[in-house]
Amino acid sequence: MIKTVATTPYQDQKPGTSGLRKKVPVFAQENYAENFIQSIFDSLEGFDGKTLVIGGDGRYYNREVIQKAIKMAAAAGFGKVMVGQGGILSTPAASNVIRKYKAFGGIVLSASHNPGGPTEDFGIKYNIGNGGPAPEKITDAIFARSKVIDTYKIADAADLDLDKIGTFKVEGMAVEVIDPVSDYAELMEELFDFGAIRALIASGVRIAIDSMGAVTGPYAKEIFENRLGAPEGSVRNATPLPDFGGHHPDPNLVHAKELYDDVMSKDGPHFGAASDGDGDRNMVVGKGMFVTPSDSLAIIAANAKLAPGYAKGIAGIARSMPTSAAADRVAEKLKIGMYETPTGWKFFGNLLDAGKVTVCGEESFGTGSDHVREKDGLWAVLFWLNIMAGRNESVAEIVRKHWAEYGRNYYSRHDYEEVDSDAANGMMTALRDKLASLPGQTFGALKVAAADDFAYHDPVDGSVSKNQGIRVLFQGGSRVVFRLSGTGTSGATIRVYVERYEPDAAKHGIDTQEALADLIAVADEISELKKRSGRNAPTVIT
Ligand code: VG1
Ligand code: CO
């Protein structure tokens, strides 16, 4: 039986950089998740009888919302739901399932790299038929709908056993519980030279993959240990847990420090990598070398032909605006297109669909390609291993040679988390107000060449996205960028991105924060960040 339930709207269901993210107690309010899911369905057209993919990163509240989503999909008229066993599907795996089985779309339950647990974060995002995050046109419609919604529909059925693989029925709609790993592992085998990577590992290169108690555990075990022959235990924190085992599943130098220290230690592994909660981010470290995500994108692009899936070369590269320009130099050399988009993977979708770009990346530990329409953490790790095998070089050698050839983009991001929202907004407004006066001004040895609030004109569908971050460009190619996070769940997070280009190989060995010290000081002078936020230092430095 299908029930129509009366509800009252919430006013705070605005999807951010990637979906709606709130604390679990917010999501647990009466009809909160239902309202949002119904608002998604109400914003879509033509899904009658079609397939919806559902999965999540296994965090606290995942199973509860999956049950609701399945029953609501049945009530809305979907013909079939494909759901990962145990409610598990990493973000890139969900993207792959949507594409492979030509589903209408998918619902991914995750708050990515944010912690999980009864008082931590939860999230819902909708992906369209190309497997990628819904574009702004759809997320705007969902938000508008959520503000006025007064009923939702749900099948009055018993909960489904999500742990059993097989096909079931809910109110006439088929529900297929699928193995979340196999389709994804198969795709990776098509893209990369598993024989060469297996030989690399067999030759004694020791790898450590940290799944941080989150979704990539089963994927990494199957790929690295079962298919590539890495010894058991090479994948750590491999069981997805509702609270990620207390880990903050954010693969950066703060939260994946244990792995980093291990790789840097004398007898530790030669190669280390970590993923985030939903498996779309990656951090790569080699002995003596942390790879910045911006460099990772550039190096993957420059060496793409070593991987069988990219042997014909790449069509173009896209990066988010705050990501360093390291990849731009590769695109220039390869004489291929280079696109600068706003932050968030959804902006890459059109470029990928149109065949304008093959690889994309963000400074926030995100890299991916046209194999799916999300960033893909394990894909990047496999790409690095494939490049190491193909060049017979270590991570450090590959990175140093890349800098020697292209120059080095010193780069760092400073995050100020849980800042008072008014203070953060005040800072951005003041910056916008002074944009026009900045060009020509000098700060020590730095002269401002241009300053703007980044606006993106999508070359495929012509849509325009404004206010995507303040850029201050200096003569010589250095720059600072300011933007507010669209994924935080408490207060505001200010992100400051700092970049300096150094062509001289003799100067490639400087400590990053030191190399950027003058720019960091100027960023504070221009924005009055410390004074306005009341903070002395960033919460996280990457
Ligand atoms: C952050 C990153 C951004 C990324 C987004 C989603 O957004 O900066 O590059 O696309 O998270 O990543 P923001 O608005 O907080 O800066 V994830 O791994 O949530 O899907
Ligand atoms: Co993520």
Coordinates of C-alpha atoms and ligand atoms in Angstrom, one line a residue:
M1 CA 0.0 0.0 0.0
I2 CA 1.2 3.5 -0.8
K3 CA 0.7 6.1 2.0
T4 CA 0.5 9.8 1.4
V5 CA 1.9 11.6 4.4
A6 CA 1.2 15.2 5.3
T7 CA 4.4 17.1 6.2
T8 CA 5.6 20.7 6.9
P9 CA 8.6 22.1 5.1
Y10 CA 12.0 22.8 6.5
Q11 CA 13.7 25.9 5.2
D12 CA 17.3 24.8 5.5
Q13 CA 17.6 22.0 2.8
K14 CA 19.8 23.9 0.4
P15 CA 22.3 21.5 -1.2
G16 CA 25.9 22.7 -0.9
T17 CA 29.1 21.9 -2.9
S18 CA 28.0 18.3 -3.1
G19 CA 24.5 17.6 -1.7
L20 CA 22.7 18.3 1.5
R21 CA 24.9 17.9 4.6
K22 CA 23.7 18.2 8.2
K23 CA 24.3 16.7 11.6
V24 CA 22.6 13.4 12.2
P25 CA 20.2 14.9 14.8
V26 CA 19.0 17.4 12.1
F27 CA 18.4 14.6 9.6
A28 CA 16.7 12.6 12.3
Q29 CA 13.9 15.2 12.8
E30 CA 10.5 14.1 11.8
N31 CA 10.1 13.8 8.0
Y32 CA 13.4 15.6 7.4
A33 CA 15.0 13.0 5.2
E34 CA 11.6 12.2 3.6
N35 CA 11.0 15.8 2.7
F36 CA 14.4 16.1 1.0
I37 CA 14.0 12.8 -0.9
Q38 CA 10.5 13.7 -2.0
S39 CA 11.8 17.1 -3.1
I40 CA 14.4 15.3 -5.3
F41 CA 11.8 13.2 -6.9
D42 CA 9.4 16.2 -7.4
S43 CA 12.2 18.0 -9.2
L44 CA 12.8 15.2 -11.8
E45 CA 10.8 14.2 -14.8
G46 CA 10.3 11.0 -16.8
F47 CA 11.6 8.4 -14.3
D48 CA 8.5 6.2 -14.4
G49 CA 9.5 2.6 -14.6
K50 CA 13.2 3.5 -14.7
T51 CA 16.0 2.4 -12.4
L52 CA 17.3 4.3 -9.4
V53 CA 20.7 3.4 -7.8
I54 CA 21.0 3.8 -4.0
G55 CA 24.0 3.4 -1.8
G56 CA 26.1 5.2 0.8
D57 CA 29.4 5.2 2.7
G58 CA 28.1 3.1 5.6
R59 CA 28.1 5.9 8.1
Y60 CA 25.6 6.2 11.0
Y61 CA 22.0 6.5 9.8
N62 CA 22.9 5.1 6.3
R63 CA 20.7 2.0 6.6
E64 CA 17.7 3.9 8.0
V65 CA 17.7 6.4 5.2
I66 CA 18.2 3.7 2.6
Q67 CA 15.1 1.9 3.8
K68 CA 13.1 5.2 3.5
A69 CA 14.5 5.9 0.1
I70 CA 13.7 2.5 -1.3
K71 CA 10.1 2.7 -0.1
M72 CA 9.7 6.3 -1.4
A73 CA 11.2 5.3 -4.8
A74 CA 8.6 2.5 -5.0
A75 CA 5.8 5.0 -4.2
A76 CA 7.1 7.5 -6.7
G77 CA 6.9 5.1 -9.6
F78 CA 10.5 3.9 -10.2
G79 CA 10.6 0.5 -11.8
K80 CA 13.6 -0.7 -10.0
V81 CA 16.2 0.2 -7.3
M82 CA 19.7 -1.2 -7.4
V83 CA 21.2 -0.9 -3.9
G84 CA 24.7 -2.0 -2.7
Q85 CA 24.9 -4.9 -0.3
G86 CA 24.8 -3.6 3.3
G87 CA 23.8 -0.2 1.9
I88 CA 27.4 0.2 0.7
L89 CA 28.4 2.0 -2.5
S90 CA 31.4 4.4 -2.7
T91 CA 30.7 7.6 -4.6
P92 CA 32.7 6.6 -7.7
A93 CA 31.2 3.0 -7.6
A94 CA 27.7 4.5 -7.5
S95 CA 28.6 6.7 -10.5
N96 CA 29.8 3.6 -12.3
V97 CA 26.7 1.5 -11.5
I98 CA 24.5 4.4 -12.8
R99 CA 26.4 4.5 -16.0
K100 CA 26.9 0.8 -16.6
Y101 CA 23.2 -0.1 -16.0
K102 CA 21.9 3.0 -17.7
A103 CA 19.9 4.0 -14.5
F104 CA 17.9 7.2 -14.5
G105 CA 19.9 8.5 -11.6
G106 CA 21.1 7.7 -8.1
I107 CA 21.0 8.7 -4.5
V108 CA 24.3 8.7 -2.6
L109 CA 24.2 8.9 1.2
S110 CA 27.4 10.4 2.5
A111 CA 28.9 13.4 4.1
S112 CA 32.2 12.5 2.4
H113 CA 35.2 13.3 4.6
N114 CA 33.2 14.6 7.6
P115 CA 33.1 12.4 10.7
G116 CA 30.2 10.0 11.3
G117 CA 28.2 8.9 14.3
P118 CA 25.1 9.8 16.2
T119 CA 26.0 13.5 16.6
E120 CA 28.2 13.8 13.6
D121 CA 27.5 14.4 9.9
F122 CA 25.1 12.8 7.4
G123 CA 24.3 13.8 3.8
I124 CA 22.2 13.1 0.7
K125 CA 23.1 13.9 -2.8
Y126 CA 21.4 13.2 -6.1
N127 CA 23.3 12.1 -9.2
I128 CA 21.9 12.3 -12.7
G129 CA 21.9 9.7 -15.5
N130 CA 25.5 10.4 -16.6
G131 CA 26.6 9.3 -13.1
G132 CA 27.6 12.8 -11.9
P133 CA 26.3 15.2 -9.3
A134 CA 23.2 17.0 -10.2
P135 CA 23.9 20.4 -11.9
E136 CA 22.8 23.6 -10.2
K137 CA 19.6 23.8 -12.2
I138 CA 18.4 20.6 -10.4
T139 CA 19.8 21.4 -7.0
D140 CA 18.1 24.8 -7.1
A141 CA 14.8 23.1 -8.0
I142 CA 15.2 20.7 -5.1
F143 CA 15.8 23.5 -2.7
A144 CA 12.8 25.5 -3.9
R145 CA 10.6 22.4 -3.7
S146 CA 11.8 21.6 -0.2
K147 CA 10.6 25.0 1.1
V148 CA 7.0 24.4 0.1
I149 CA 6.6 20.6 0.2
D150 CA 3.4 19.5 2.0
T151 CA 3.1 15.8 1.4
Y152 CA 5.3 12.8 0.5
K153 CA 4.6 9.3 -0.6
I154 CA 6.0 6.1 0.8
A155 CA 5.3 2.4 0.4
D156 CA 3.9 0.9 3.6
A157 CA 6.2 -2.1 3.5
A158 CA 8.5 -4.0 5.8
D159 CA 12.2 -3.2 5.8
L160 CA 14.3 -5.0 3.3
D161 CA 17.3 -7.3 4.2
L162 CA 20.1 -5.2 2.7
D163 CA 22.7 -7.8 3.5
K164 CA 21.3 -10.5 1.1
I165 CA 22.3 -10.3 -2.5
G166 CA 19.3 -11.0 -4.8
T167 CA 16.2 -9.5 -6.2
F168 CA 13.2 -8.5 -4.1
K169 CA 9.9 -6.7 -4.5
V170 CA 8.6 -3.6 -2.7
E171 CA 5.1 -2.6 -3.8
G172 CA 5.6 -4.0 -7.3
M173 CA 9.0 -2.3 -7.7
A174 CA 12.0 -4.6 -8.1
V175 CA 14.9 -4.1 -5.7
E176 CA 18.2 -5.7 -6.6
V177 CA 20.8 -5.9 -3.9
I178 CA 24.1 -6.0 -5.7
D179 CA 27.8 -6.7 -4.8
P180 CA 29.1 -3.1 -4.4
V181 CA 32.7 -4.0 -5.4
S182 CA 32.7 -6.3 -8.5
D183 CA 31.6 -3.8 -11.2
Y184 CA 34.0 -1.2 -9.9
A185 CA 37.0 -3.6 -9.7
E186 CA 36.3 -4.8 -13.2
L187 CA 36.4 -1.2 -14.5
M188 CA 39.7 -0.6 -12.8
E189 CA 41.2 -3.7 -14.4
E190 CA 40.2 -2.3 -17.8
L191 CA 41.8 1.0 -17.2
F192 CA 45.1 0.0 -15.6
D193 CA 47.9 -2.4 -16.3
F194 CA 47.3 -4.8 -13.4
G195 CA 50.0 -7.1 -14.6
A196 CA 52.6 -4.4 -14.3
I197 CA 51.4 -3.3 -10.9
R198 CA 51.3 -6.9 -9.7
A199 CA 55.0 -7.2 -10.8
L200 CA 55.9 -3.9 -9.1
I201 CA 54.4 -5.2 -5.8
A202 CA 56.0 -8.6 -6.3
S203 CA 59.4 -7.0 -6.8
G204 CA 59.2 -5.7 -3.2
V205 CA 57.5 -2.3 -3.4
R206 CA 55.5 -2.2 -0.2
I207 CA 52.2 -0.3 -0.2
A208 CA 49.9 0.8 2.6
I209 CA 46.4 1.8 1.8
D210 CA 44.4 3.4 4.6
S211 CA 40.6 3.2 4.2
M212 CA 40.1 5.1 7.5
G213 CA 37.3 2.9 8.6
A214 CA 35.2 4.1 5.7
V215 CA 33.7 2.8 2.5
T216 CA 36.8 2.0 0.4
G217 CA 37.8 -0.9 2.7
P218 CA 36.1 -3.7 0.7
Y219 CA 37.1 -2.2 -2.6
A220 CA 40.8 -1.8 -1.6
K221 CA 41.0 -5.3 -0.2
E222 CA 39.6 -6.8 -3.4
I223 CA 41.8 -4.7 -5.7
F224 CA 45.1 -4.5 -3.9
E225 CA 45.2 -7.7 -1.9
N226 CA 43.2 -10.1 -3.9
R227 CA 43.8 -8.9 -7.5
L228 CA 47.2 -7.3 -7.2
G229 CA 48.8 -9.6 -4.7
A230 CA 49.7 -7.1 -2.0
P231 CA 50.2 -9.0 1.3
E232 CA 47.2 -9.2 3.7
G233 CA 47.2 -6.2 5.9
S234 CA 48.4 -3.8 3.2
V235 CA 44.9 -2.3 3.5
R236 CA 44.3 -0.8 6.9
N237 CA 41.2 0.2 8.7
A238 CA 39.4 -1.8 6.0
T239 CA 36.0 -2.4 7.6
P240 CA 33.4 0.3 7.0
L241 CA 32.1 1.3 10.4
P242 CA 29.1 3.6 11.3
D243 CA 31.5 6.0 13.1
F244 CA 34.5 5.2 11.0
G245 CA 36.1 3.7 14.1
G246 CA 36.4 7.2 15.5
H247 CA 38.5 8.3 12.5
H248 CA 38.0 11.6 10.8
P249 CA 38.0 10.0 7.3
D250 CA 39.7 13.0 5.6
P251 CA 42.8 11.9 3.8
N252 CA 45.1 14.9 4.5
L253 CA 48.3 15.5 6.5
V254 CA 46.4 16.1 9.7
H255 CA 43.9 13.1 9.7
A256 CA 46.1 10.6 7.8
K257 CA 49.2 11.5 9.8
E258 CA 49.8 8.0 11.0
L259 CA 50.0 6.7 7.5
Y260 CA 52.2 9.6 6.5
D261 CA 54.6 9.1 9.4
D262 CA 54.7 5.3 8.6
V263 CA 55.7 5.9 5.0
M264 CA 58.3 8.5 6.0
S265 CA 59.9 6.1 8.6
K266 CA 63.0 4.3 7.5
D267 CA 61.6 0.8 7.4
G268 CA 58.0 1.8 6.5
P269 CA 56.2 1.2 3.3
H270 CA 57.5 2.7 0.0
F271 CA 54.1 4.0 -1.0
G272 CA 51.0 5.1 1.0
A273 CA 47.6 6.2 0.1
A274 CA 44.4 7.1 1.9
S275 CA 40.8 7.6 1.0
D276 CA 37.9 9.6 2.4
G277 CA 34.5 8.5 3.8
D278 CA 32.8 8.0 0.5
G279 CA 35.9 7.0 -1.5
D280 CA 36.1 9.9 -3.9
R281 CA 39.2 11.6 -2.4
N282 CA 42.8 10.3 -2.3
M283 CA 46.1 11.2 -0.7
V284 CA 49.3 9.9 -2.2
V285 CA 52.6 9.8 -0.4
G286 CA 55.9 8.2 -1.3
K287 CA 59.0 7.9 0.7
G288 CA 60.3 11.4 1.3
M289 CA 57.5 12.9 -0.8
F290 CA 53.9 14.1 -0.1
V291 CA 52.2 14.7 -3.5
T292 CA 50.0 17.7 -3.5
P293 CA 46.7 17.0 -5.2
S294 CA 47.4 19.8 -7.7
D295 CA 50.7 18.2 -8.6
S296 CA 49.0 14.8 -8.7
L297 CA 46.6 16.0 -11.4
A298 CA 49.5 17.4 -13.5
I299 CA 51.6 14.3 -13.2
I300 CA 48.7 11.9 -14.0
A301 CA 47.9 14.0 -17.1
A302 CA 51.6 14.2 -18.2
N303 CA 52.0 10.4 -17.8
A304 CA 48.5 9.3 -18.8
K305 CA 49.6 7.2 -21.8
L306 CA 51.3 4.7 -19.5
A307 CA 47.8 3.4 -18.4
P308 CA 46.1 1.2 -21.0
G309 CA 42.8 3.1 -20.6
Y310 CA 44.4 6.3 -21.6
A311 CA 47.0 5.0 -24.1
K312 CA 45.6 7.1 -26.9
G313 CA 46.2 10.3 -24.9
I314 CA 43.9 12.7 -23.2
A315 CA 41.5 15.2 -24.8
G316 CA 41.9 18.0 -22.3
I317 CA 42.3 18.8 -18.6
A318 CA 39.9 20.6 -16.2
R319 CA 40.7 21.8 -12.7
S320 CA 38.8 23.8 -10.2
M321 CA 39.8 27.5 -10.0
P322 CA 41.6 27.2 -6.6
T323 CA 43.6 24.2 -7.8
S324 CA 47.2 25.2 -8.7
A325 CA 48.1 25.9 -12.3
A326 CA 50.6 22.9 -12.5
A327 CA 48.2 21.1 -14.8
D328 CA 48.0 24.1 -17.1
R329 CA 51.7 23.7 -18.0
V330 CA 51.1 20.1 -19.0
A331 CA 48.1 21.0 -21.1
E332 CA 50.2 23.7 -22.8
K333 CA 52.9 21.2 -23.6
L334 CA 50.5 18.5 -24.8
K335 CA 48.6 21.2 -26.8
I336 CA 45.3 20.2 -25.4
G337 CA 42.4 22.1 -23.8
M338 CA 42.6 23.4 -20.3
Y339 CA 39.4 24.5 -18.4
E340 CA 39.1 26.3 -15.1
T341 CA 35.8 25.6 -13.3
P342 CA 34.3 26.5 -9.9
T343 CA 34.8 24.3 -6.9
G344 CA 32.8 21.1 -6.9
W345 CA 32.8 18.0 -9.2
K346 CA 29.4 18.9 -10.7
F347 CA 31.1 21.5 -12.9
F348 CA 33.2 18.9 -14.7
G349 CA 30.2 16.9 -15.9
N350 CA 29.4 18.8 -19.1
L351 CA 33.1 19.0 -20.1
L352 CA 33.4 15.3 -19.7
D353 CA 30.2 14.5 -21.4
A354 CA 31.2 16.7 -24.4
G355 CA 34.5 14.9 -24.7
K356 CA 36.4 18.2 -24.1
V357 CA 38.4 16.8 -21.2
T358 CA 39.6 13.4 -20.0
V359 CA 41.1 14.1 -16.6
C360 CA 39.9 16.5 -13.9
G361 CA 41.1 17.5 -10.5
E362 CA 40.7 19.6 -7.4
E363 CA 43.2 20.7 -4.8
S364 CA 41.0 19.1 -2.2
F365 CA 42.5 15.6 -2.8
G366 CA 40.2 14.9 -5.8
T367 CA 41.2 13.4 -9.1
G368 CA 39.3 11.6 -11.7
S369 CA 38.5 11.0 -15.4
D370 CA 35.8 10.3 -17.9
H371 CA 35.5 6.7 -16.7
V372 CA 32.9 7.9 -14.2
R373 CA 31.4 11.3 -13.4
E374 CA 32.8 11.6 -9.8
K375 CA 36.2 12.0 -8.5
D376 CA 37.7 8.6 -7.7
G377 CA 40.2 8.0 -4.9
L378 CA 41.3 4.4 -5.7
W379 CA 41.5 5.2 -9.4
A380 CA 44.1 7.9 -8.6
V381 CA 46.0 5.4 -6.4
L382 CA 46.0 2.8 -9.2
F383 CA 47.1 5.5 -11.6
W384 CA 50.1 6.3 -9.5
L385 CA 51.1 2.7 -9.1
N386 CA 50.7 2.3 -12.9
I387 CA 53.0 5.3 -13.5
M388 CA 55.6 4.0 -11.0
A389 CA 55.6 0.6 -12.7
G390 CA 55.7 2.2 -16.2
R391 CA 58.6 4.5 -15.4
N392 CA 60.3 2.2 -12.9
E393 CA 60.7 5.2 -10.5
S394 CA 59.7 6.1 -7.0
V395 CA 57.1 8.7 -6.2
A396 CA 59.8 11.2 -5.2
E397 CA 61.7 10.7 -8.4
I398 CA 58.6 11.1 -10.5
V399 CA 57.6 14.3 -8.7
R400 CA 61.1 15.9 -8.8
K401 CA 61.5 15.2 -12.5
H402 CA 58.1 16.7 -13.2
W403 CA 59.1 19.9 -11.4
A404 CA 62.4 20.0 -13.2
E405 CA 60.6 19.8 -16.5
Y406 CA 57.6 22.1 -15.9
G407 CA 58.7 24.2 -12.9
R408 CA 57.1 23.9 -9.4
N409 CA 53.9 25.5 -8.3
Y410 CA 54.4 25.9 -4.5
Y411 CA 50.9 25.6 -3.2
S412 CA 49.0 25.5 0.1
R413 CA 45.5 25.8 1.4
H414 CA 44.8 27.2 4.9
D415 CA 41.4 26.4 6.4
Y416 CA 39.8 28.3 9.2
E417 CA 37.0 26.1 10.5
E418 CA 33.9 26.9 12.5
V419 CA 34.4 30.7 12.2
D420 CA 31.5 32.9 13.2
S421 CA 29.3 33.1 10.0
D422 CA 28.8 36.8 10.2
A423 CA 32.5 37.4 10.6
A424 CA 33.2 35.2 7.6
N425 CA 30.5 36.8 5.4
G426 CA 31.7 40.2 6.5
M427 CA 35.2 39.4 5.4
M428 CA 34.0 38.3 1.9
T429 CA 31.8 41.3 1.5
A430 CA 34.7 43.7 2.4
L431 CA 36.9 41.8 -0.1
R432 CA 34.4 42.2 -2.8
D433 CA 34.1 45.9 -2.0
K434 CA 37.8 46.5 -2.5
L435 CA 38.3 44.3 -5.6
A436 CA 38.3 47.2 -8.0
S437 CA 40.9 49.1 -6.0
L438 CA 43.4 46.3 -5.8
P439 CA 45.0 46.2 -9.2
G440 CA 48.3 48.2 -9.3
Q441 CA 48.7 48.2 -5.5
T442 CA 51.9 46.8 -4.1
F443 CA 52.5 44.7 -1.0
G444 CA 56.2 44.5 -0.4
A445 CA 57.7 43.0 -3.6
L446 CA 54.3 41.8 -4.8
K447 CA 52.2 43.9 -7.2
V448 CA 48.6 43.1 -7.9
A449 CA 47.9 42.4 -11.5
A450 CA 44.2 41.6 -11.3
A451 CA 41.5 40.8 -8.8
D452 CA 38.0 39.4 -9.3
D453 CA 35.2 37.3 -8.0
F454 CA 35.4 34.2 -10.2
A455 CA 32.4 33.6 -12.5
Y456 CA 32.2 30.6 -14.7
H457 CA 30.6 30.4 -18.1
D458 CA 30.0 26.8 -18.9
P459 CA 31.1 26.4 -22.5
V460 CA 28.8 23.5 -23.1
D461 CA 25.4 24.7 -21.8
G462 CA 26.1 28.4 -21.5
S463 CA 25.1 28.5 -17.8
V464 CA 26.8 31.1 -15.6
S465 CA 27.8 30.6 -12.0
K466 CA 28.8 33.7 -10.2
N467 CA 30.6 34.5 -6.9
Q468 CA 32.8 31.4 -6.9
G469 CA 35.7 32.8 -5.0
I470 CA 37.8 36.0 -4.8
R471 CA 41.1 35.8 -6.8
V472 CA 44.0 38.2 -6.3
L473 CA 46.6 37.7 -9.0
F474 CA 50.1 39.1 -8.7
Q475 CA 52.6 39.9 -11.4
G476 CA 54.7 36.8 -12.1
G477 CA 51.9 34.3 -11.6
S478 CA 51.5 34.1 -7.8
R479 CA 48.0 34.4 -6.4
V480 CA 45.8 34.1 -3.4
V481 CA 42.2 32.9 -3.4
F482 CA 39.5 33.3 -0.8
R483 CA 36.2 31.4 -0.6
L484 CA 33.8 30.0 1.9
S485 CA 33.2 26.3 2.1
G486 CA 29.9 24.9 0.9
T487 CA 30.3 21.6 2.8
G488 CA 30.7 22.6 6.4
T489 CA 27.9 21.8 8.9
S490 CA 28.7 24.2 11.7
G491 CA 29.6 27.9 11.4
A492 CA 31.6 29.0 8.4
T493 CA 34.8 27.6 7.0
I494 CA 37.1 30.1 5.3
R495 CA 39.5 28.7 2.8
V496 CA 42.6 30.6 1.7
Y497 CA 44.5 29.2 -1.3
V498 CA 48.1 30.4 -1.9
E499 CA 50.2 29.7 -4.9
R500 CA 53.6 30.7 -6.3
Y501 CA 55.3 29.5 -9.4
E502 CA 59.0 28.7 -9.3
P503 CA 60.7 27.8 -12.6
D504 CA 64.2 27.5 -11.2
A505 CA 65.0 23.8 -10.3
A506 CA 67.7 25.0 -7.9
K507 CA 64.9 26.5 -5.8
H508 CA 62.5 23.5 -5.7
G509 CA 63.7 22.2 -2.3
I510 CA 62.3 25.0 -0.1
D511 CA 59.7 24.2 2.6
T512 CA 56.3 25.0 1.2
Q513 CA 55.1 27.3 4.0
E514 CA 58.4 29.2 3.9
A515 CA 58.2 29.5 0.1
L516 CA 54.8 31.0 0.5
A517 CA 55.4 33.1 3.6
D518 CA 55.2 36.5 1.9
L519 CA 52.0 35.6 0.1
I520 CA 50.4 34.3 3.3
A521 CA 51.1 37.5 5.0
V522 CA 49.7 39.5 2.1
A523 CA 46.6 37.4 2.1
D524 CA 45.9 38.3 5.7
E525 CA 46.7 42.0 5.1
I526 CA 44.2 42.2 2.2
S527 CA 41.4 40.2 3.9
E528 CA 42.0 41.1 7.5
L529 CA 41.2 37.5 8.1
K530 CA 42.9 37.2 11.5
K531 CA 41.3 40.3 12.9
R532 CA 37.8 39.5 11.6
S533 CA 37.8 35.9 12.5
G534 CA 39.6 36.3 15.8
R535 CA 41.9 33.4 14.9
N536 CA 45.7 33.4 15.1
A537 CA 46.3 30.4 12.9
P538 CA 44.5 28.1 10.5
T539 CA 42.8 24.9 11.8
V540 CA 44.2 22.8 9.0
I541 CA 47.1 23.5 6.6
T542 CA 47.5 21.4 3.5
Ligands
VG1_1 C1 35.1 20.8 -0.5 C2 36.3 20.9 -1.5 C3 35.8 20.7 -2.9 C4 35.1 19.4 -3.1 C5 33.9 19.3 -2.0 C6 33.3 18.0 -2.1 O1 34.2 21.8 -0.8 O2 36.9 22.1 -1.3 O3 36.9 20.8 -3.8 O4 34.5 19.3 -4.3 O5 34.5 19.5 -0.7 O6 34.2 16.9 -1.8 P1 34.1 23.1 0.0 O7 32.9 23.9 -0.5 O8 33.9 22.7 1.5 O9 35.4 23.8 -0.2 V1 33.6 15.5 -1.1 O10 34.9 14.5 -1.1 O11 32.5 16.0 -0.3 O12 32.5 14.8 -2.1
CO2 CO 34.2 12.5 -0.6

